[in-house]
PDB file of C-alpha atoms in Angstrom:
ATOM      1  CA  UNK O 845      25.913 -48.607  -4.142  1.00  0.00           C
ATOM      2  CA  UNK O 846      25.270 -47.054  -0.514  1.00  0.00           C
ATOM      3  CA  UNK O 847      25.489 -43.712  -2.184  1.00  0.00           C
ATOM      4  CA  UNK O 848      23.435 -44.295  -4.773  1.00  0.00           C
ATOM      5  CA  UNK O 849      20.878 -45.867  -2.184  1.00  0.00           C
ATOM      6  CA  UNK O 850      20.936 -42.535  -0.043  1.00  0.00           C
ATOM      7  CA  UNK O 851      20.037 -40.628  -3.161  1.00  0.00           C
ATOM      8  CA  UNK O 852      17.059 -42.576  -3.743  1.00  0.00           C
ATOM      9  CA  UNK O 853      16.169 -41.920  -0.053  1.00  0.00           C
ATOM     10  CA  UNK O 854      16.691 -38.321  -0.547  1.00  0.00           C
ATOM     11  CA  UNK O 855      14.759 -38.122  -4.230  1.00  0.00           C
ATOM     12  CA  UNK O 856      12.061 -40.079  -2.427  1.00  0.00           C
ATOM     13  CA  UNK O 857      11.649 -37.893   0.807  1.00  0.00           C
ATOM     14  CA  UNK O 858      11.903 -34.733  -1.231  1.00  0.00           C
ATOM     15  CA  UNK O 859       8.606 -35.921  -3.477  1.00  0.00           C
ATOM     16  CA  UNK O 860       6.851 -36.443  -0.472  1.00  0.00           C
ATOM     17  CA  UNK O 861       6.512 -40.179  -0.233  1.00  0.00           C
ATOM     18  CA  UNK O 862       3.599 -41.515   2.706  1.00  0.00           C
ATOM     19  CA  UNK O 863       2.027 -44.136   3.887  1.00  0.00           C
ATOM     20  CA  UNK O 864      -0.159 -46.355   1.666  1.00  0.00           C
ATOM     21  CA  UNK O 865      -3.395 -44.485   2.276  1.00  0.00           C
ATOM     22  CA  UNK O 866      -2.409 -41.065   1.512  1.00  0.00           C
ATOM     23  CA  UNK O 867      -3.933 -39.622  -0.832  1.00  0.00           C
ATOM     24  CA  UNK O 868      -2.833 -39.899  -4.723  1.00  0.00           C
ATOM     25  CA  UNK O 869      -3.106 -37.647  -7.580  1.00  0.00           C
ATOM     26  CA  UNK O 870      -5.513 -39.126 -10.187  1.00  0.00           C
ATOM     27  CA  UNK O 871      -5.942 -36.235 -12.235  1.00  0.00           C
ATOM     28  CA  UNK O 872      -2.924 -33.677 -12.524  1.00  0.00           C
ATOM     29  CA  UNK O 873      -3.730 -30.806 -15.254  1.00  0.00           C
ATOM     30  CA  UNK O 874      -1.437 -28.057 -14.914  1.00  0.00           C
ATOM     31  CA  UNK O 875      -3.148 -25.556 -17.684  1.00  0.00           C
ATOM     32  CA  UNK O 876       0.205 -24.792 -19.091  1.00  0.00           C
ATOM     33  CA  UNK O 877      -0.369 -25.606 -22.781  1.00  0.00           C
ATOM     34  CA  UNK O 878      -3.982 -24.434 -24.018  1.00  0.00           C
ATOM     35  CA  UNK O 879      -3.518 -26.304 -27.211  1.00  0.00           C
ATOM     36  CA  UNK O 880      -2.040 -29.977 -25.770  1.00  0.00           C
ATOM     37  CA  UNK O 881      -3.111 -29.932 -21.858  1.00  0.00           C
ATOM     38  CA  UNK O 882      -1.654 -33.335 -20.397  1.00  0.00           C
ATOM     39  CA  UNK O 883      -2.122 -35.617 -17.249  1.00  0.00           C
ATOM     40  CA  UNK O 884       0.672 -35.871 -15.340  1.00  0.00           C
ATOM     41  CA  UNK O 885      -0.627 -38.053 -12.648  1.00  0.00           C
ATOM     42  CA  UNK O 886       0.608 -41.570 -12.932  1.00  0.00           C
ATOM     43  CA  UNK O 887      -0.813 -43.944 -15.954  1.00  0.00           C
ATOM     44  CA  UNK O 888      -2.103 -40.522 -17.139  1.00  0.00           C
ATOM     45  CA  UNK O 889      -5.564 -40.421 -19.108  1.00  0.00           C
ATOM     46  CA  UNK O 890      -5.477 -38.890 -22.723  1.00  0.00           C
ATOM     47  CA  UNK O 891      -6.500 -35.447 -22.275  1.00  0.00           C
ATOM     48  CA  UNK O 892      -7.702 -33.668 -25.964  1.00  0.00           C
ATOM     49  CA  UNK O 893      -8.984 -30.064 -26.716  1.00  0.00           C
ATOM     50  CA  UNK O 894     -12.971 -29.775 -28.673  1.00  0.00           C
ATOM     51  CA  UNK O 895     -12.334 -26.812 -30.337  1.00  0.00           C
ATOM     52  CA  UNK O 896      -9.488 -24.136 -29.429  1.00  0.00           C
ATOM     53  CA  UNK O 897      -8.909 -22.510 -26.396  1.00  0.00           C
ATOM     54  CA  UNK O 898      -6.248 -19.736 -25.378  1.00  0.00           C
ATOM     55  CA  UNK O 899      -3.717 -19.195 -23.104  1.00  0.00           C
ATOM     56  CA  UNK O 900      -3.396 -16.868 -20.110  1.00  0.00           C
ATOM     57  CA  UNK O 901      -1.648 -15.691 -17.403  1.00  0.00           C
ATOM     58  CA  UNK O 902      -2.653 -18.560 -14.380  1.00  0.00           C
ATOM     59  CA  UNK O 903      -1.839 -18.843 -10.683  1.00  0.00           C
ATOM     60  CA  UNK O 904       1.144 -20.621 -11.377  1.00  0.00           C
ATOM     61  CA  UNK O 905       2.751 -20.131 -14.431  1.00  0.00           C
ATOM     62  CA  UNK O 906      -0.390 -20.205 -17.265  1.00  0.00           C
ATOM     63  CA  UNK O 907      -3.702 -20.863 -17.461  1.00  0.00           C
ATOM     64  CA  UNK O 908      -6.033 -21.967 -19.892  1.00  0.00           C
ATOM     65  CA  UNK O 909      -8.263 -19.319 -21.027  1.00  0.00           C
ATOM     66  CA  UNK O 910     -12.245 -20.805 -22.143  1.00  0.00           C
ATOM     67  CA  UNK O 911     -14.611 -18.330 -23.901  1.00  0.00           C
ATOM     68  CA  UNK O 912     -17.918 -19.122 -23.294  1.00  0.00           C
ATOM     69  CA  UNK O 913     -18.804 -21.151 -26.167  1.00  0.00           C
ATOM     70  CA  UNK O 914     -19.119 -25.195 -25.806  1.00  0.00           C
ATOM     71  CA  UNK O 915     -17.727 -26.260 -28.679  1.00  0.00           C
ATOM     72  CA  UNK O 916     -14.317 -25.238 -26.652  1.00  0.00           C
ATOM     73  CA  UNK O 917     -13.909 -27.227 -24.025  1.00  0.00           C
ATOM     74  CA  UNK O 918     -11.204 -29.868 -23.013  1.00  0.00           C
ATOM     75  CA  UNK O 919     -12.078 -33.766 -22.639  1.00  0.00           C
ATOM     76  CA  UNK O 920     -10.196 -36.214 -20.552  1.00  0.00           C
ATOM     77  CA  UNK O 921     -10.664 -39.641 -21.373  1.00  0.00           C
ATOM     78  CA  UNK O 922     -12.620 -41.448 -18.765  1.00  0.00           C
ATOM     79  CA  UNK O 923     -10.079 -44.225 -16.993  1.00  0.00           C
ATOM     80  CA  UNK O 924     -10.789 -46.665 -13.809  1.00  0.00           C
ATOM     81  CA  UNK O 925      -8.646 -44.613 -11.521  1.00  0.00           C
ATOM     82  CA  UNK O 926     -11.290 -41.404 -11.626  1.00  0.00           C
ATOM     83  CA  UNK O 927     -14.334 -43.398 -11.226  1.00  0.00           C
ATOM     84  CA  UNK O 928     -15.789 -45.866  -8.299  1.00  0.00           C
ATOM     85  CA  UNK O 929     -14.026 -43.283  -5.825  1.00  0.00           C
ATOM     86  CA  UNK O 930     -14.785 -43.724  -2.144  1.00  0.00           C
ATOM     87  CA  UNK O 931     -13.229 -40.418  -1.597  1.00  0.00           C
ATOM     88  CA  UNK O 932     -11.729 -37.720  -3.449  1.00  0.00           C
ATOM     89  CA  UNK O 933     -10.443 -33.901  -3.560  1.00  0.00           C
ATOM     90  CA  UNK O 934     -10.992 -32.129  -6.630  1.00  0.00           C
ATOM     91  CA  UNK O 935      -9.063 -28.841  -7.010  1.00  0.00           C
ATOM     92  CA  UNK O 936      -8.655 -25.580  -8.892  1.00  0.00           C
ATOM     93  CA  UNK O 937      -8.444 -22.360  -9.451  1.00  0.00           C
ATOM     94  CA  UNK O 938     -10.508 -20.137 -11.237  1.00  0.00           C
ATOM     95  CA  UNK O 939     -11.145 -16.942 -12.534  1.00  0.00           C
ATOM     96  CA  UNK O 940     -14.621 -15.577 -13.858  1.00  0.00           C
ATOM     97  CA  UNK O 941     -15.475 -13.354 -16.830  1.00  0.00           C
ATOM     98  CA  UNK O 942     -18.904 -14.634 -17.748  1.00  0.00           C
ATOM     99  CA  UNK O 943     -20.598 -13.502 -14.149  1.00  0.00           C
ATOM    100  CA  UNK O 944     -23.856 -11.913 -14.887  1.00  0.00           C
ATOM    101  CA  UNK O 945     -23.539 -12.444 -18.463  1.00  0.00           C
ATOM    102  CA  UNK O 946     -24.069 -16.158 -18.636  1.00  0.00           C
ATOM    103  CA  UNK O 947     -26.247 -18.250 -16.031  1.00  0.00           C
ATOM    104  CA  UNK O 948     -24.632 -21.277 -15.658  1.00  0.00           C
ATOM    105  CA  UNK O 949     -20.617 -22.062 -15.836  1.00  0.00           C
ATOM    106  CA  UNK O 950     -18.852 -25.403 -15.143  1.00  0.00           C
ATOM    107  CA  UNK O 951     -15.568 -25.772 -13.803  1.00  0.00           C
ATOM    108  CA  UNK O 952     -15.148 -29.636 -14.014  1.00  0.00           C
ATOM    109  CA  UNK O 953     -18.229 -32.599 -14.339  1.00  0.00           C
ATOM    110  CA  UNK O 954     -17.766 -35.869 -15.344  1.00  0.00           C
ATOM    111  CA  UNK O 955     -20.949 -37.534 -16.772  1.00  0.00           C
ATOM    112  CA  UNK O 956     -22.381 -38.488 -20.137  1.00  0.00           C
ATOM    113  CA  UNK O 957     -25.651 -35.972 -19.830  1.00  0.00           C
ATOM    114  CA  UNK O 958     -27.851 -34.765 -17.106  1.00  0.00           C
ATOM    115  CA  UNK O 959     -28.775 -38.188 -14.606  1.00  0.00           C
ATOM    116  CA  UNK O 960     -26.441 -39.905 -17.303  1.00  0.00           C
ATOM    117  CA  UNK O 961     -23.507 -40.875 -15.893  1.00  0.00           C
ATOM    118  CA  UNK O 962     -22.852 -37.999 -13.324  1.00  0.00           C
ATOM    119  CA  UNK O 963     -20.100 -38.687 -10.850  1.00  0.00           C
ATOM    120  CA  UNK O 964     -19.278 -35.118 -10.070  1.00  0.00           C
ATOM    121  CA  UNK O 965     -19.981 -31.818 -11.264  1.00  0.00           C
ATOM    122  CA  UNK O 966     -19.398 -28.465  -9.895  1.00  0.00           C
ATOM    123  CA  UNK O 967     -20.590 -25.367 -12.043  1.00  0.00           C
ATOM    124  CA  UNK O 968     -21.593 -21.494 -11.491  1.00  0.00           C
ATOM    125  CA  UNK O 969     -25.628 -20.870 -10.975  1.00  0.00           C
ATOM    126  CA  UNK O 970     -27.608 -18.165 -11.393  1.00  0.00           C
ATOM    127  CA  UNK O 971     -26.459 -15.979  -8.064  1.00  0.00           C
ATOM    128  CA  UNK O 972     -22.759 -16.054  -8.855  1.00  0.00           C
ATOM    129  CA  UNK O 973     -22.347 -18.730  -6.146  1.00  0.00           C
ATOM    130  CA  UNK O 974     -20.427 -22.191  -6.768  1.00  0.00           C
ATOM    131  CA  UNK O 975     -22.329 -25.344  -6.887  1.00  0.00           C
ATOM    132  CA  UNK O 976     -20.659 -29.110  -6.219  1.00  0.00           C
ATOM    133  CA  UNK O 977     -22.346 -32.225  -6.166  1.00  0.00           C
ATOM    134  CA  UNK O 978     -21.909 -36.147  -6.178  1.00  0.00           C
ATOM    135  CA  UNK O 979     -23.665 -38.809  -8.214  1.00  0.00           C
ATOM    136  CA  UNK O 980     -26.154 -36.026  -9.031  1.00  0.00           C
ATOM    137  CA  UNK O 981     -27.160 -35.018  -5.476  1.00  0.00           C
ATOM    138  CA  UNK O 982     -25.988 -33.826  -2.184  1.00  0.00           C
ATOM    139  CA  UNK O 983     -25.584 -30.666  -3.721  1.00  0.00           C
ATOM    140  CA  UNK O 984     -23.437 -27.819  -1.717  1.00  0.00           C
ATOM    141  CA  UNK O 985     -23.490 -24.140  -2.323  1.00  0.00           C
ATOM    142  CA  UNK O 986     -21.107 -21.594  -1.252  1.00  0.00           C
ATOM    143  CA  UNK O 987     -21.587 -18.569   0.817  1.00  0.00           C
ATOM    144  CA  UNK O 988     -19.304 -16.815  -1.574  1.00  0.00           C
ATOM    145  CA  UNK O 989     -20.706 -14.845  -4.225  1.00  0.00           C
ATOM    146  CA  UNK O 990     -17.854 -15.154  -7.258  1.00  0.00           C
ATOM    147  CA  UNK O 991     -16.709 -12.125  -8.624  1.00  0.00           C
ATOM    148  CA  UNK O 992     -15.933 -11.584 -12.309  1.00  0.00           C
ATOM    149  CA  UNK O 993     -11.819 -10.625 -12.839  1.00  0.00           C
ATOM    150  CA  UNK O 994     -10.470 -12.329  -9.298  1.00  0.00           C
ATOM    151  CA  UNK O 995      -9.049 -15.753  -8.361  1.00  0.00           C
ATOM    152  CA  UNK O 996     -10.548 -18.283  -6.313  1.00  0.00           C
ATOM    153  CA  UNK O 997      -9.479 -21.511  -5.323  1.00  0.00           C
ATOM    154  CA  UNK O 998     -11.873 -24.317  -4.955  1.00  0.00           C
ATOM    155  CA  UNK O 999     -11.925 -27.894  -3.341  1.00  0.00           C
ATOM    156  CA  UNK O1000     -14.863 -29.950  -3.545  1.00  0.00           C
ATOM    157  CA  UNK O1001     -14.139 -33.178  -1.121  1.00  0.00           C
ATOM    158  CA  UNK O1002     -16.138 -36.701  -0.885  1.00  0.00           C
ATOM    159  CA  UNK O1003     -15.718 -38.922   1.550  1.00  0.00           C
ATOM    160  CA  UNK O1004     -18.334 -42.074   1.691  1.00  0.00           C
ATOM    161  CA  UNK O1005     -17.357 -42.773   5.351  1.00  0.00           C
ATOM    162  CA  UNK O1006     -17.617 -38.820   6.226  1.00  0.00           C
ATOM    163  CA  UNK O1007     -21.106 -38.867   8.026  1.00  0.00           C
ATOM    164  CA  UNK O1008     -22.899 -35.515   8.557  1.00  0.00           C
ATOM    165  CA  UNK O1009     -19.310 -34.168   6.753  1.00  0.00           C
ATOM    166  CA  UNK O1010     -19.212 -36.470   3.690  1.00  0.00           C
ATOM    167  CA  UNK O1011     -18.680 -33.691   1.506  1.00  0.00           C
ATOM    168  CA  UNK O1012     -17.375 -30.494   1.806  1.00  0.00           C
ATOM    169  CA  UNK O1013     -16.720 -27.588  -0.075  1.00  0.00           C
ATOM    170  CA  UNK O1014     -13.872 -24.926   0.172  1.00  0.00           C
ATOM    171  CA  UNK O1015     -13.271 -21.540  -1.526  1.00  0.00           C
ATOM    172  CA  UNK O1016      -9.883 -19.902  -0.807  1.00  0.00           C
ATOM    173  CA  UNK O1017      -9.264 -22.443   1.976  1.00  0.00           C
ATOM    174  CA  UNK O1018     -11.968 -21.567   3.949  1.00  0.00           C
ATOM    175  CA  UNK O1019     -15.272 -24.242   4.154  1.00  0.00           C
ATOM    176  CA  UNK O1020     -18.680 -22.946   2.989  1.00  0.00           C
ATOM    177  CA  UNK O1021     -20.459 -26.018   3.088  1.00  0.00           C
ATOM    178  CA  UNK O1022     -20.637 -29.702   3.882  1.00  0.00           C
ATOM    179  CA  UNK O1023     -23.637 -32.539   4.428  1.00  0.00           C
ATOM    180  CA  UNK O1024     -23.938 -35.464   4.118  1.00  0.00           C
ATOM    181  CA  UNK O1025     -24.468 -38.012   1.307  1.00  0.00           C
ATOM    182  CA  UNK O1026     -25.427 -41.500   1.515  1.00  0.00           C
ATOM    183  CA  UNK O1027     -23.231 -42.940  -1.601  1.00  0.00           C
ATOM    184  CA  UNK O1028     -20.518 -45.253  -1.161  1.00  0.00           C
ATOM    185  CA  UNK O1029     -18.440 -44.213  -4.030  1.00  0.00           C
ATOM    186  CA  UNK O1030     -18.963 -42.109  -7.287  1.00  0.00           C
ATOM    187  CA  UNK O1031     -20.372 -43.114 -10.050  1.00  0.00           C
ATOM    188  CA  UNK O1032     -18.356 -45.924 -12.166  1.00  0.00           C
ATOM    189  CA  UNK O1033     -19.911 -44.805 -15.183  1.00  0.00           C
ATOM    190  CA  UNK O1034     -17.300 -44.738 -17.944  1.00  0.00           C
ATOM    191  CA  UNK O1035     -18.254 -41.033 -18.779  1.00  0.00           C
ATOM    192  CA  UNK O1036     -15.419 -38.365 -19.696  1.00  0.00           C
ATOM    193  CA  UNK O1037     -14.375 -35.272 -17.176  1.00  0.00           C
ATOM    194  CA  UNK O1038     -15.215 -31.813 -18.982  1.00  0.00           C
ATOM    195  CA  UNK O1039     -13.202 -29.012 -18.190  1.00  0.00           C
ATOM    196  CA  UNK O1040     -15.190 -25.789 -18.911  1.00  0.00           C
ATOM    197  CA  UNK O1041     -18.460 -27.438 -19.362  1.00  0.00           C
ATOM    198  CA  UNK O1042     -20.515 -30.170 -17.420  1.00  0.00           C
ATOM    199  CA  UNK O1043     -20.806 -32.526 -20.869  1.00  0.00           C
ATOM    200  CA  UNK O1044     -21.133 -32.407 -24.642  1.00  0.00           C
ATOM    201  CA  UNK O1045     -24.099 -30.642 -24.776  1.00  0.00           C
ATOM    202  CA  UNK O1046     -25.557 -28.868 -21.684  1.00  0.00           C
ATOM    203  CA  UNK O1047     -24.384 -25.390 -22.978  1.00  0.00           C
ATOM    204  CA  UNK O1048     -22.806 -24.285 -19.805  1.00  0.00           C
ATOM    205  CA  UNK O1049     -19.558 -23.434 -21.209  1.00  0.00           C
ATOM    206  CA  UNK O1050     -16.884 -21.623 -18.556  1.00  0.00           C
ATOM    207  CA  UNK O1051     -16.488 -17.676 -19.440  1.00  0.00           C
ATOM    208  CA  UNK O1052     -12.885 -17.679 -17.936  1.00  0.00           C
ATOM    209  CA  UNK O1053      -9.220 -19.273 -16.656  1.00  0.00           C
ATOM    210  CA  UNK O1054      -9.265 -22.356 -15.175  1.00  0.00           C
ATOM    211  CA  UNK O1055      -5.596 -23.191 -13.770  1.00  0.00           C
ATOM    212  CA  UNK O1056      -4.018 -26.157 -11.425  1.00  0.00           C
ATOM    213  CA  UNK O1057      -6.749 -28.910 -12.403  1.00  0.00           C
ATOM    214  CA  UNK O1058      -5.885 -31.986  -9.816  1.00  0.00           C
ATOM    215  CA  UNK O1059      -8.460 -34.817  -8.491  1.00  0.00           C
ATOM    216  CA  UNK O1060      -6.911 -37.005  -5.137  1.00  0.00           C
ATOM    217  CA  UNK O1061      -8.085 -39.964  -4.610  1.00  0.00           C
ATOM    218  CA  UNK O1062      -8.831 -39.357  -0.764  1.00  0.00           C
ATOM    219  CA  UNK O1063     -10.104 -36.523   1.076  1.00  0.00           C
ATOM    220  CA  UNK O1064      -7.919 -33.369   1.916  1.00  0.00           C
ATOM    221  CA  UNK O1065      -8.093 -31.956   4.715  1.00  0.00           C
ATOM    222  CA  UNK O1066      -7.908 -28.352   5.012  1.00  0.00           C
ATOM    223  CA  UNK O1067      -4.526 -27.501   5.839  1.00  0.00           C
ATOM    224  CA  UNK O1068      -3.748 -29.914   3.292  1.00  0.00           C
ATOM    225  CA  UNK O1069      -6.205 -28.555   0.636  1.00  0.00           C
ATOM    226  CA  UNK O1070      -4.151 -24.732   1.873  1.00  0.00           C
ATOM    227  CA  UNK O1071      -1.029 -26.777   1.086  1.00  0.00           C
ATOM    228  CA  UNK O1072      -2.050 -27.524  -2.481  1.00  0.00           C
ATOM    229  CA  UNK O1073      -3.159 -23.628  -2.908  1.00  0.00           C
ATOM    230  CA  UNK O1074      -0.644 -21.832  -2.055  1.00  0.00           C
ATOM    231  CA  UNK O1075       2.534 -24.190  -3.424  1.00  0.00           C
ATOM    232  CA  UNK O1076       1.048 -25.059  -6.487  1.00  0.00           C
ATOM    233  CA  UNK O1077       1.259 -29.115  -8.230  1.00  0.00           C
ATOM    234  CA  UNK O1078       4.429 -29.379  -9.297  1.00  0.00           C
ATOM    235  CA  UNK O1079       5.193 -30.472  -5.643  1.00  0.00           C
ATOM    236  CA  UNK O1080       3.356 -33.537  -5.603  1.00  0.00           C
ATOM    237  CA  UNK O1081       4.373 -34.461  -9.059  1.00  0.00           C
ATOM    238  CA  UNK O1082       7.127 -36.760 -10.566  1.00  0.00           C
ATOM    239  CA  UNK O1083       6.985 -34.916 -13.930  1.00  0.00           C
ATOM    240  CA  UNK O1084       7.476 -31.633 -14.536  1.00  0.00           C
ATOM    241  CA  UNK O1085       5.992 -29.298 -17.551  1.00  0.00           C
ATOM    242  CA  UNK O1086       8.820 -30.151 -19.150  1.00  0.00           C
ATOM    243  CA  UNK O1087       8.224 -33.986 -18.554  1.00  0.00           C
ATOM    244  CA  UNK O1088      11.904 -34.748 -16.304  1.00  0.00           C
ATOM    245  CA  UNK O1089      11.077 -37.594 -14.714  1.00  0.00           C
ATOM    246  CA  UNK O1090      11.426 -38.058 -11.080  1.00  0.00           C
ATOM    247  CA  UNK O1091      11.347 -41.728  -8.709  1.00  0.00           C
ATOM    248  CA  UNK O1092       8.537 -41.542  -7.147  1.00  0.00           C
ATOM    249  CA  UNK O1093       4.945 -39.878  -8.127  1.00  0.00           C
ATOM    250  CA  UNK O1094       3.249 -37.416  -5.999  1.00  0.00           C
ATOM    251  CA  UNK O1095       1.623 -37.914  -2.807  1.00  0.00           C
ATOM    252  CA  UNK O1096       0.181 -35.442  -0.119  1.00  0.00           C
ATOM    253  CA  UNK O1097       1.442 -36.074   3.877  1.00  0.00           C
ATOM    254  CA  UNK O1098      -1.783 -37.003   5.700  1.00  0.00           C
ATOM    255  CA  UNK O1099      -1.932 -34.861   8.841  1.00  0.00           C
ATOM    256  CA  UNK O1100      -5.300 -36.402   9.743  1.00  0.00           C
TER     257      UNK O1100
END
């Protein structure tokens, strides 16, 4: 019994179990399977493919490979835990192929239509630089000017209690933005999250990879957000791509 009890300690420590208010994965799409992409967060959303989509070589392991054209996109099912948020952390990384070609690309929204359910939506404008906003508005912009063939790593963070900071936005761990916003959580709205477009119909389809998909339920900080970067999901997860079940489900170590 005491040995199996120290295991458990050991599993638990080794998944990175905190404190009650660190932040959870909501929203845990590794890319690895362009034709059946799944949530691996805990009570995981359905997650379906419009269309078809390819795979390709990702940060970590594969990535999911979009070609410009809406009708391929990927739809998660809209569920309680990824709406009403009074923070989050919404990260992935990207890769461009559309820059200059196309004039608007969306990493990840979540909304019905434009001022229709928006809770979040972060896209590529005219400019090459990355746009992020919250219930529609307190829109950030990045310094950055994307380039088409290299990876970047984005983190878009909301926090209702963050003041002048309330949400920030980092490419390759470094902050190129932040404001405030006067919203005390995101939308409820019971609208899907698009992957590769910002909903059913805009036409701003991703020209790309997308890889490493996650949404936190609290708000990163940056050496935390670094974290997440450079060691990949899998860490923070209880299931791996091959669905092995672990005791606890992911959590990241608040060093706030």
């Amino acid at each position: 019994m005491k040995k199996a009890m120290a295991i458990c300690v050991m599993s638990a420590l080794a998944f990175g179990i905190q404190s009650a208010n660190a932040a959870e994965l909501v929203l845990t799409l590794l890319m690895e399977d362009s034709a059946s992409p799944m949530d691996i967060s805990e009570n995981p959303t359905a997650v379906k493919v419009n269309g078809t989509l390819a795979s390709a070589a990702g940060k970590f392991g594969k990535a999911v490979e979009f070609d410009g054209d809406n009708s391929n996109v990927i739809e998660v099912e809209h569920a309680d835990k990824l709406a009403g948020l009074e923070a989050f952390t919404i990260t992935a990384w990207f890769k461009c192929e559309g820059v200059g070609e196309l004039e608007g690309m969306s990493i990840i929204s979540k909304r019905v239509a434009h001022q229709n359910g928006d809770a979040f939506n972060i896209f590529l404008w005219a400019g090459g630089k990355i746009h992020a906003r919250v219930n529609g508005k307190g829109q950030l912009i990045s310094s950055t000017v994307v380039e088409n063939g290299t990876w970047y790593h984005l983190a878009h963070v909301f926090e209702a209690n963050g003041g002048d900071s309330a949400v920030r936005l980092f490419l390759n761990g470094q902050q190129e933005g932040a404001g405030a916003h006067g919203d005390a959580m995101t939308n409820p709205d019971p609208s899907p999250v698009w992957i590769g477009e910002l909903d059913a119909n805009r036409g701003f389809a991703w020209k790309g990879s997308i890889d490493e998909v996650s949404i936190w339920n609290g708000a990163l900080t940056q050496d935390e957000i670094a974290n997440v970067a450079d060691n990949g999901l899998n860490q923070f997860t209880s299931v791996d791509p091959q669905g092995r079940l672990a005791l606890s489900w992911g959590r990241l170590k608040s060093t706030r």
